[in-house]
Coordinates of C-alpha atoms in Angstrom, one line a residue:
M1 CA 0.0 0.0 0.0
E2 CA 2.8 2.4 0.9
H3 CA 4.4 1.7 -2.5
N4 CA 1.2 2.8 -4.3
T5 CA 1.1 6.0 -2.3
V6 CA 4.7 6.8 -3.3
I7 CA 3.9 6.2 -7.0
H8 CA 0.8 8.2 -6.8
S9 CA 2.6 11.1 -5.0
T10 CA 5.4 11.0 -7.6
A11 CA 2.9 11.1 -10.4
L12 CA 1.1 14.0 -8.8
E13 CA 4.3 16.0 -8.5
A14 CA 5.1 15.3 -12.2
V15 CA 1.6 16.6 -13.1
N16 CA 2.1 19.7 -11.0
E17 CA 5.5 20.4 -12.4
E18 CA 4.1 20.0 -16.0
D19 CA 1.4 22.5 -15.1
H20 CA 4.1 25.1 -14.2
V21 CA 6.3 24.4 -17.2
R22 CA 3.6 24.4 -19.9
P23 CA 2.7 28.1 -19.7
C24 CA 6.4 29.0 -19.9
I25 CA 6.8 26.8 -23.0
E26 CA 3.7 28.4 -24.6
R27 CA 5.0 31.9 -23.9
L28 CA 8.4 31.0 -25.4
Q29 CA 6.7 29.7 -28.5
R30 CA 4.7 33.0 -28.8
L31 CA 7.9 35.0 -28.4
E32 CA 9.7 32.9 -31.0
K33 CA 6.8 33.6 -33.4
I34 CA 6.9 37.3 -32.8
F35 CA 10.7 37.3 -33.1
E36 CA 10.4 35.7 -36.5
E37 CA 7.8 38.2 -37.7
V38 CA 10.0 41.1 -36.6
S39 CA 13.1 39.5 -38.2
N40 CA 11.3 39.1 -41.5
K41 CA 10.4 42.8 -41.7
P42 CA 12.8 45.1 -43.6
A43 CA 15.3 47.0 -41.4
G44 CA 14.6 50.4 -43.1
I45 CA 12.0 52.1 -45.1
P46 CA 11.5 51.1 -48.7
L47 CA 13.7 52.8 -51.2
E48 CA 10.8 54.5 -53.1
K49 CA 9.4 56.0 -49.9
E50 CA 12.9 57.2 -48.9
K51 CA 13.2 58.8 -52.4
M52 CA 9.8 60.6 -52.0
L53 CA 10.8 61.9 -48.6
T54 CA 14.2 63.2 -50.0
E55 CA 12.4 64.9 -52.9
S56 CA 9.9 66.5 -50.5
L57 CA 12.7 67.7 -48.3
E58 CA 14.5 69.2 -51.3
R59 CA 11.3 71.1 -52.3
I60 CA 10.8 72.4 -48.8
K61 CA 14.4 73.6 -48.7
S62 CA 13.9 75.3 -52.1
V63 CA 10.7 77.1 -50.9
E64 CA 12.5 78.2 -47.7
F65 CA 15.4 79.6 -49.8
D66 CA 13.0 81.5 -52.1
L67 CA 11.1 82.8 -49.1
E68 CA 14.3 84.1 -47.6
K69 CA 15.3 85.8 -50.9
T70 CA 11.8 87.4 -51.0
K71 CA 12.1 88.7 -47.5
R72 CA 15.4 90.4 -48.4
V73 CA 14.0 91.9 -51.6
C74 CA 10.7 93.1 -50.3
P75 CA 12.1 96.1 -48.3
V76 CA 14.1 97.1 -51.5
L77 CA 10.9 96.9 -53.6
H78 CA 8.9 98.8 -51.1
G79 CA 11.5 101.6 -51.2
L80 CA 11.5 101.6 -55.0
I81 CA 7.7 101.8 -55.0
I82 CA 7.7 104.8 -52.6
V83 CA 10.3 106.6 -54.8
E84 CA 8.2 105.8 -57.9
V85 CA 5.0 107.1 -56.3
G86 CA 6.9 110.2 -55.3
L87 CA 8.1 110.8 -58.8
L88 CA 4.6 110.3 -60.2
I89 CA 3.3 112.9 -57.7
V90 CA 6.0 115.4 -58.8
L91 CA 5.4 114.7 -62.5
N92 CA 1.6 115.1 -62.1
A93 CA 2.1 118.3 -60.1
N94 CA 4.4 119.7 -62.8
F95 CA 2.0 118.6 -65.6
L96 CA -0.9 120.3 -63.8
T97 CA 1.2 123.4 -63.4
I98 CA 2.0 123.4 -67.1
V99 CA -1.7 122.8 -68.0
V100 CA -2.9 125.6 -65.7
L101 CA -0.3 128.1 -66.9
S102 CA -1.0 127.3 -70.6
G103 CA -4.8 127.5 -70.2
T104 CA -5.2 124.2 -72.0
T105 CA -7.7 121.7 -70.6
Y106 CA -6.8 118.0 -70.7
Y107 CA -9.1 115.1 -70.3
S108 CA -7.9 111.5 -70.4
G109 CA -4.5 112.7 -71.8
K110 CA -6.1 114.5 -74.8
A111 CA -6.0 118.2 -75.4
T112 CA -9.5 119.8 -75.8

């Protein structure tokens, strides 16, 4: 009888040990599967996507460069426009002075 109890006790310990080991083995199998999936993925981005990104970056740099040039030119253009408007005012004032002094009436640039 004692011999049967020892065998039964040993079998019970083996079943308990198997219950502890099985979840570990299952987790290891899942990890191996995930590792293989990650290993099969490419290390970098595809070449065509990298090319698109590079081209986009070049366009952005070009637009930024043009914007900087425009920022530098705008004050100069503004100054030239002010000078031009001033010259037009002077020319118009001189033209009106000539018209008034000569007694000729002008309408739309034609003498009447």
